Amino acid sequence: MNRFIHEINLTFGKDMSQHGETFYSCNLDGEAMNLVVTLDAKPRMASPLVGPEKRERTPRRRAFRWWAYLALLPLALIIGYFAYYPALSAIFWSFFHWQPAGVSTFIGFGNYVTMLSDGIWWSSFRNLGFIFAFGVVSWIFPLFAAELLISLKNARWQFAMRTLLIIPMAFPGVVTALVWGFFYSPNDGVINQTLKAIGLSGLAQNWTGQSSTALLSLLFVGFPFIAGLPFLIFYSSLQNIPTEVLEAAQLDGVGRLARFWQIDLPLMASQVRILLFLAIVSTLQYGFVAYVLTGGGPDNATMVPILRMINVAFQGGDWGASAALSTTLFIITIAISAVVATARRRGSATTDGGAM
């Protein structure tokens, strides 16, 4: 056959399809030929040309200039000066008999030895234990509120109630503490006046002024504990539950209480672990409400580590010992955070392995 075909005459006749094959007649340079073409059920895409002129060029990433990091320099300086410098400075001065206005003497671990014999410092951690346990138990209220709110069918009512529950978060913490201080006032406080009005004047007392009730009074500041981070986490977790899961549970006749234990709570497990970690960190930093209402008293009944550090520095004048206390609290916070993070990572790995 010649290299070049001068003339190809295709003559299409009657369609003679059999089992997906079509016969065509062809006349090639005077010689008759029969062509059999197989027709596929699905059309095939034409293969693209692979020539260099048709190949798409992948856009190359532009090199990131090192000097662009200079834009972060002001922010880094601010964070370093106001966040990292005080912490590192406290670690450094914890080894000195620190006199901010005078000459400081290096004493090694002397401040830490004094800390080991400080009974008030170690008893303050016992109060932190009560505060943490009470805080975790109090999650019942925001969880219950989130379950009720997510059960509302009317979207407008749900939005309105959610807004009303969240608005108190915008109030400054000092305002909330002072309002509750007025509630606990022994003379004209709301609680004592209410008890007297209903004939229970024998129960009226100085709630924050006696050791037996001071710590419990601090724990109830903010009751019913709905306007806070736990409510937002619980509510967002319930919103993210797939609708198909809830509809399948409804078709299976799962009740509301059974749905909470079998569906809602298991699907919120990861968020609860995060909330637990945040609760540990916030409890170690607790002290603002106690400082405003009781100052750690009476008789150190509401003393917490933060307040002990302040008292040692400003009342005792021992700044080096206060720096040692703050360094110890920092190390405890880092250690607990590392343990919780490791436990979360192992728990996530176990869950993923079980799912596979």
PDB file of N, CA, C and O in Angstrom, residues 105-151:
ATOM      1  N   THR A 105      19.880  39.808  96.287  1.00  0.00           N
ATOM      2  CA  THR A 105      20.924  38.843  96.631  1.00  0.00           C
ATOM      3  C   THR A 105      20.549  37.460  96.117  1.00  0.00           C
ATOM      4  O   THR A 105      19.415  37.011  96.301  1.00  0.00           O
ATOM      5  N   PHE A 106      21.510  36.799  95.500  1.00  0.00           N
ATOM      6  CA  PHE A 106      21.267  35.453  94.989  1.00  0.00           C
ATOM      7  C   PHE A 106      21.240  34.467  96.166  1.00  0.00           C
ATOM      8  O   PHE A 106      22.191  34.401  96.957  1.00  0.00           O
ATOM      9  N   ILE A 107      20.155  33.688  96.256  1.00  0.00           N
ATOM     10  CA  ILE A 107      20.012  32.712  97.353  1.00  0.00           C
ATOM     11  C   ILE A 107      19.738  31.312  96.824  1.00  0.00           C
ATOM     12  O   ILE A 107      19.412  30.409  97.607  1.00  0.00           O
ATOM     13  N   GLY A 108      19.846  31.098  95.540  1.00  0.00           N
ATOM     14  CA  GLY A 108      19.646  29.756  94.976  1.00  0.00           C
ATOM     15  C   GLY A 108      18.210  29.287  95.129  1.00  0.00           C
ATOM     16  O   GLY A 108      17.256  29.978  94.743  1.00  0.00           O
ATOM     17  N   PHE A 109      18.049  28.097  95.699  1.00  0.00           N
ATOM     18  CA  PHE A 109      16.710  27.511  95.865  1.00  0.00           C
ATOM     19  C   PHE A 109      16.105  27.851  97.226  1.00  0.00           C
ATOM     20  O   PHE A 109      15.192  27.163  97.681  1.00  0.00           O
ATOM     21  N   GLY A 110      16.579  28.897  97.860  1.00  0.00           N
ATOM     22  CA  GLY A 110      16.059  29.258  99.172  1.00  0.00           C
ATOM     23  C   GLY A 110      14.581  29.578  99.169  1.00  0.00           C
ATOM     24  O   GLY A 110      13.837  29.192 100.091  1.00  0.00           O
ATOM     25  N   ASN A 111      14.103  30.282  98.133  1.00  0.00           N
ATOM     26  CA  ASN A 111      12.677  30.607  98.052  1.00  0.00           C
ATOM     27  C   ASN A 111      11.824  29.351  97.872  1.00  0.00           C
ATOM     28  O   ASN A 111      10.701  29.270  98.386  1.00  0.00           O
ATOM     29  N   TYR A 112      12.347  28.365  97.157  1.00  0.00           N
ATOM     30  CA  TYR A 112      11.595  27.129  96.946  1.00  0.00           C
ATOM     31  C   TYR A 112      11.559  26.289  98.225  1.00  0.00           C
ATOM     32  O   TYR A 112      10.569  25.599  98.481  1.00  0.00           O
ATOM     33  N   VAL A 113      12.637  26.348  99.016  1.00  0.00           N
ATOM     34  CA  VAL A 113      12.618  25.658 100.304  1.00  0.00           C
ATOM     35  C   VAL A 113      11.597  26.287 101.231  1.00  0.00           C
ATOM     36  O   VAL A 113      10.853  25.592 101.941  1.00  0.00           O
ATOM     37  N   THR A 114      11.494  27.614 101.207  1.00  0.00           N
ATOM     38  CA  THR A 114      10.474  28.297 102.010  1.00  0.00           C
ATOM     39  C   THR A 114       9.072  27.931 101.554  1.00  0.00           C
ATOM     40  O   THR A 114       8.160  27.773 102.370  1.00  0.00           O
ATOM     41  N   MET A 115       8.898  27.763 100.240  1.00  0.00           N
ATOM     42  CA  MET A 115       7.587  27.398  99.697  1.00  0.00           C
ATOM     43  C   MET A 115       7.136  26.028 100.197  1.00  0.00           C
ATOM     44  O   MET A 115       5.945  25.811 100.466  1.00  0.00           O
ATOM     45  N   LEU A 116       8.060  25.088 100.337  1.00  0.00           N
ATOM     46  CA  LEU A 116       7.694  23.745 100.780  1.00  0.00           C
ATOM     47  C   LEU A 116       7.108  23.737 102.188  1.00  0.00           C
ATOM     48  O   LEU A 116       6.303  22.854 102.519  1.00  0.00           O
ATOM     49  N   SER A 117       7.474  24.699 103.000  1.00  0.00           N
ATOM     50  CA  SER A 117       6.945  24.768 104.368  1.00  0.00           C
ATOM     51  C   SER A 117       5.794  25.757 104.512  1.00  0.00           C
ATOM     52  O   SER A 117       5.370  26.052 105.626  1.00  0.00           O
ATOM     53  N   ASP A 118       5.296  26.272 103.397  1.00  0.00           N
ATOM     54  CA  ASP A 118       4.187  27.230 103.422  1.00  0.00           C
ATOM     55  C   ASP A 118       2.865  26.465 103.413  1.00  0.00           C
ATOM     56  O   ASP A 118       2.385  26.021 102.358  1.00  0.00           O
ATOM     57  N   GLY A 119       2.256  26.294 104.577  1.00  0.00           N
ATOM     58  CA  GLY A 119       1.007  25.541 104.666  1.00  0.00           C
ATOM     59  C   GLY A 119      -0.150  26.217 103.974  1.00  0.00           C
ATOM     60  O   GLY A 119      -1.034  25.548 103.406  1.00  0.00           O
ATOM     61  N   ILE A 120      -0.186  27.542 103.983  1.00  0.00           N
ATOM     62  CA  ILE A 120      -1.287  28.270 103.321  1.00  0.00           C
ATOM     63  C   ILE A 120      -1.234  28.040 101.813  1.00  0.00           C
ATOM     64  O   ILE A 120      -2.264  27.872 101.152  1.00  0.00           O
ATOM     65  N   TRP A 121      -0.029  28.004 101.257  1.00  0.00           N
ATOM     66  CA  TRP A 121       0.133  27.783  99.818  1.00  0.00           C
ATOM     67  C   TRP A 121      -0.427  26.430  99.406  1.00  0.00           C
ATOM     68  O   TRP A 121      -1.183  26.315  98.443  1.00  0.00           O
ATOM     69  N   TRP A 122      -0.094  25.374 100.143  1.00  0.00           N
ATOM     70  CA  TRP A 122      -0.545  24.034  99.759  1.00  0.00           C
ATOM     71  C   TRP A 122      -2.025  23.831 100.085  1.00  0.00           C
ATOM     72  O   TRP A 122      -2.719  23.110  99.350  1.00  0.00           O
ATOM     73  N   SER A 123      -2.546  24.448 101.111  1.00  0.00           N
ATOM     74  CA  SER A 123      -3.980  24.329 101.394  1.00  0.00           C
ATOM     75  C   SER A 123      -4.818  25.054 100.351  1.00  0.00           C
ATOM     76  O   SER A 123      -5.992  24.708 100.143  1.00  0.00           O
ATOM     77  N   SER A 124      -4.223  26.041  99.676  1.00  0.00           N
ATOM     78  CA  SER A 124      -4.967  26.740  98.623  1.00  0.00           C
ATOM     79  C   SER A 124      -5.269  25.811  97.452  1.00  0.00           C
ATOM     80  O   SER A 124      -6.287  25.981  96.760  1.00  0.00           O
ATOM     81  N   PHE A 125      -4.427  24.796  97.220  1.00  0.00           N
ATOM     82  CA  PHE A 125      -4.711  23.838  96.154  1.00  0.00           C
ATOM     83  C   PHE A 125      -5.894  22.942  96.522  1.00  0.00           C
ATOM     84  O   PHE A 125      -6.597  22.450  95.628  1.00  0.00           O
ATOM     85  N   ARG A 126      -6.112  22.715  97.785  1.00  0.00           N
ATOM     86  CA  ARG A 126      -7.297  21.968  98.195  1.00  0.00           C
ATOM     87  C   ARG A 126      -8.554  22.740  97.832  1.00  0.00           C
ATOM     88  O   ARG A 126      -9.533  22.163  97.350  1.00  0.00           O
ATOM     89  N   ASN A 127      -8.532  24.056  98.024  1.00  0.00           N
ATOM     90  CA  ASN A 127      -9.671  24.878  97.608  1.00  0.00           C
ATOM     91  C   ASN A 127      -9.853  24.830  96.102  1.00  0.00           C
ATOM     92  O   ASN A 127     -10.993  24.821  95.603  1.00  0.00           O
ATOM     93  N   LEU A 128      -8.744  24.792  95.357  1.00  0.00           N
ATOM     94  CA  LEU A 128      -8.854  24.668  93.900  1.00  0.00           C
ATOM     95  C   LEU A 128      -9.521  23.355  93.508  1.00  0.00           C
ATOM     96  O   LEU A 128     -10.262  23.294  92.520  1.00  0.00           O
ATOM     97  N   GLY A 129      -9.257  22.300  94.264  1.00  0.00           N
ATOM     98  CA  GLY A 129      -9.908  21.023  93.984  1.00  0.00           C
ATOM     99  C   GLY A 129     -11.415  21.116  94.127  1.00  0.00           C
ATOM    100  O   GLY A 129     -12.169  20.609  93.282  1.00  0.00           O
ATOM    101  N   PHE A 130     -11.880  21.777  95.189  1.00  0.00           N
ATOM    102  CA  PHE A 130     -13.320  21.967  95.362  1.00  0.00           C
ATOM    103  C   PHE A 130     -13.898  22.826  94.241  1.00  0.00           C
ATOM    104  O   PHE A 130     -14.994  22.544  93.736  1.00  0.00           O
ATOM    105  N   ILE A 131     -13.175  23.862  93.865  1.00  0.00           N
ATOM    106  CA  ILE A 131     -13.656  24.754  92.802  1.00  0.00           C
ATOM    107  C   ILE A 131     -13.768  23.997  91.479  1.00  0.00           C
ATOM    108  O   ILE A 131     -14.756  24.146  90.744  1.00  0.00           O
ATOM    109  N   PHE A 132     -12.772  23.168  91.171  1.00  0.00           N
ATOM    110  CA  PHE A 132     -12.812  22.411  89.915  1.00  0.00           C
ATOM    111  C   PHE A 132     -13.950  21.397  89.917  1.00  0.00           C
ATOM    112  O   PHE A 132     -14.698  21.287  88.929  1.00  0.00           O
ATOM    113  N   ALA A 133     -14.104  20.647  91.000  1.00  0.00           N
ATOM    114  CA  ALA A 133     -15.162  19.639  91.071  1.00  0.00           C
ATOM    115  C   ALA A 133     -16.536  20.285  90.966  1.00  0.00           C
ATOM    116  O   ALA A 133     -17.415  19.797  90.236  1.00  0.00           O
ATOM    117  N   PHE A 134     -16.732  21.383  91.656  1.00  0.00           N
ATOM    118  CA  PHE A 134     -18.020  22.072  91.589  1.00  0.00           C
ATOM    119  C   PHE A 134     -18.270  22.626  90.188  1.00  0.00           C
ATOM    120  O   PHE A 134     -19.403  22.586  89.684  1.00  0.00           O
ATOM    121  N   GLY A 135     -17.220  23.133  89.546  1.00  0.00           N
ATOM    122  CA  GLY A 135     -17.384  23.665  88.200  1.00  0.00           C
ATOM    123  C   GLY A 135     -17.794  22.607  87.198  1.00  0.00           C
ATOM    124  O   GLY A 135     -18.634  22.852  86.325  1.00  0.00           O
ATOM    125  N   VAL A 136     -17.220  21.398  87.314  1.00  0.00           N
ATOM    126  CA  VAL A 136     -17.581  20.318  86.394  1.00  0.00           C
ATOM    127  C   VAL A 136     -19.025  19.861  86.637  1.00  0.00           C
ATOM    128  O   VAL A 136     -19.779  19.635  85.686  1.00  0.00           O
ATOM    129  N   VAL A 137     -19.409  19.740  87.906  1.00  0.00           N
ATOM    130  CA  VAL A 137     -20.783  19.339  88.219  1.00  0.00           C
ATOM    131  C   VAL A 137     -21.782  20.384  87.727  1.00  0.00           C
ATOM    132  O   VAL A 137     -22.881  20.053  87.264  1.00  0.00           O
ATOM    133  N   SER A 138     -21.398  21.644  87.790  1.00  0.00           N
ATOM    134  CA  SER A 138     -22.310  22.717  87.368  1.00  0.00           C
ATOM    135  C   SER A 138     -22.551  22.732  85.868  1.00  0.00           C
ATOM    136  O   SER A 138     -23.409  23.483  85.389  1.00  0.00           O
ATOM    137  N   TRP A 139     -21.809  21.916  85.090  1.00  0.00           N
ATOM    138  CA  TRP A 139     -22.079  21.826  83.654  1.00  0.00           C
ATOM    139  C   TRP A 139     -23.461  21.253  83.377  1.00  0.00           C
ATOM    140  O   TRP A 139     -23.940  21.332  82.238  1.00  0.00           O
ATOM    141  N   ILE A 140     -24.083  20.678  84.377  1.00  0.00           N
ATOM    142  CA  ILE A 140     -25.427  20.132  84.181  1.00  0.00           C
ATOM    143  C   ILE A 140     -26.381  21.228  83.721  1.00  0.00           C
ATOM    144  O   ILE A 140     -27.235  21.002  82.840  1.00  0.00           O
ATOM    145  N   PHE A 141     -26.252  22.416  84.273  1.00  0.00           N
ATOM    146  CA  PHE A 141     -27.177  23.503  83.949  1.00  0.00           C
ATOM    147  C   PHE A 141     -27.015  23.996  82.510  1.00  0.00           C
ATOM    148  O   PHE A 141     -28.012  24.073  81.781  1.00  0.00           O
ATOM    149  N   PRO A 142     -25.819  24.342  82.037  1.00  0.00           N
ATOM    150  CA  PRO A 142     -25.715  24.739  80.627  1.00  0.00           C
ATOM    151  C   PRO A 142     -26.028  23.611  79.657  1.00  0.00           C
ATOM    152  O   PRO A 142     -26.574  23.863  78.574  1.00  0.00           O
ATOM    153  N   LEU A 143     -25.734  22.362  80.030  1.00  0.00           N
ATOM    154  CA  LEU A 143     -26.071  21.245  79.156  1.00  0.00           C
ATOM    155  C   LEU A 143     -27.586  21.078  79.053  1.00  0.00           C
ATOM    156  O   LEU A 143     -28.130  20.853  77.954  1.00  0.00           O
ATOM    157  N   PHE A 144     -28.267  21.203  80.181  1.00  0.00           N
ATOM    158  CA  PHE A 144     -29.726  21.103  80.176  1.00  0.00           C
ATOM    159  C   PHE A 144     -30.339  22.246  79.365  1.00  0.00           C
ATOM    160  O   PHE A 144     -31.292  22.040  78.596  1.00  0.00           O
ATOM    161  N   ALA A 145     -29.788  23.461  79.504  1.00  0.00           N
ATOM    162  CA  ALA A 145     -30.292  24.600  78.743  1.00  0.00           C
ATOM    163  C   ALA A 145     -30.067  24.404  77.246  1.00  0.00           C
ATOM    164  O   ALA A 145     -30.933  24.737  76.426  1.00  0.00           O
ATOM    165  N   ALA A 146     -28.912  23.852  76.866  1.00  0.00           N
ATOM    166  CA  ALA A 146     -28.637  23.608  75.448  1.00  0.00           C
ATOM    167  C   ALA A 146     -29.579  22.556  74.874  1.00  0.00           C
ATOM    168  O   ALA A 146     -30.044  22.683  73.730  1.00  0.00           O
ATOM    169  N   GLU A 147     -29.874  21.518  75.652  1.00  0.00           N
ATOM    170  CA  GLU A 147     -30.806  20.491  75.184  1.00  0.00           C
ATOM    171  C   GLU A 147     -32.212  21.066  75.000  1.00  0.00           C
ATOM    172  O   GLU A 147     -32.896  20.752  74.009  1.00  0.00           O
ATOM    173  N   LEU A 148     -32.643  21.897  75.930  1.00  0.00           N
ATOM    174  CA  LEU A 148     -33.966  22.511  75.791  1.00  0.00           C
ATOM    175  C   LEU A 148     -34.000  23.461  74.603  1.00  0.00           C
ATOM    176  O   LEU A 148     -34.994  23.506  73.857  1.00  0.00           O
ATOM    177  N   LEU A 149     -32.933  24.213  74.419  1.00  0.00           N
ATOM    178  CA  LEU A 149     -32.920  25.192  73.332  1.00  0.00           C
ATOM    179  C   LEU A 149     -32.907  24.510  71.968  1.00  0.00           C
ATOM    180  O   LEU A 149     -33.580  24.956  71.036  1.00  0.00           O
ATOM    181  N   ILE A 150     -32.155  23.419  71.832  1.00  0.00           N
ATOM    182  CA  ILE A 150     -32.070  22.737  70.546  1.00  0.00           C
ATOM    183  C   ILE A 150     -33.369  22.013  70.223  1.00  0.00           C
ATOM    184  O   ILE A 150     -33.631  21.659  69.057  1.00  0.00           O
ATOM    185  N   SER A 151     -34.203  21.781  71.246  1.00  0.00           N
ATOM    186  CA  SER A 151     -35.473  21.088  71.029  1.00  0.00           C
ATOM    187  C   SER A 151     -36.568  22.018  70.533  1.00  0.00           C
ATOM    188  O   SER A 151     -37.638  21.535  70.123  1.00  0.00           O
TER     189      SER A 151
END
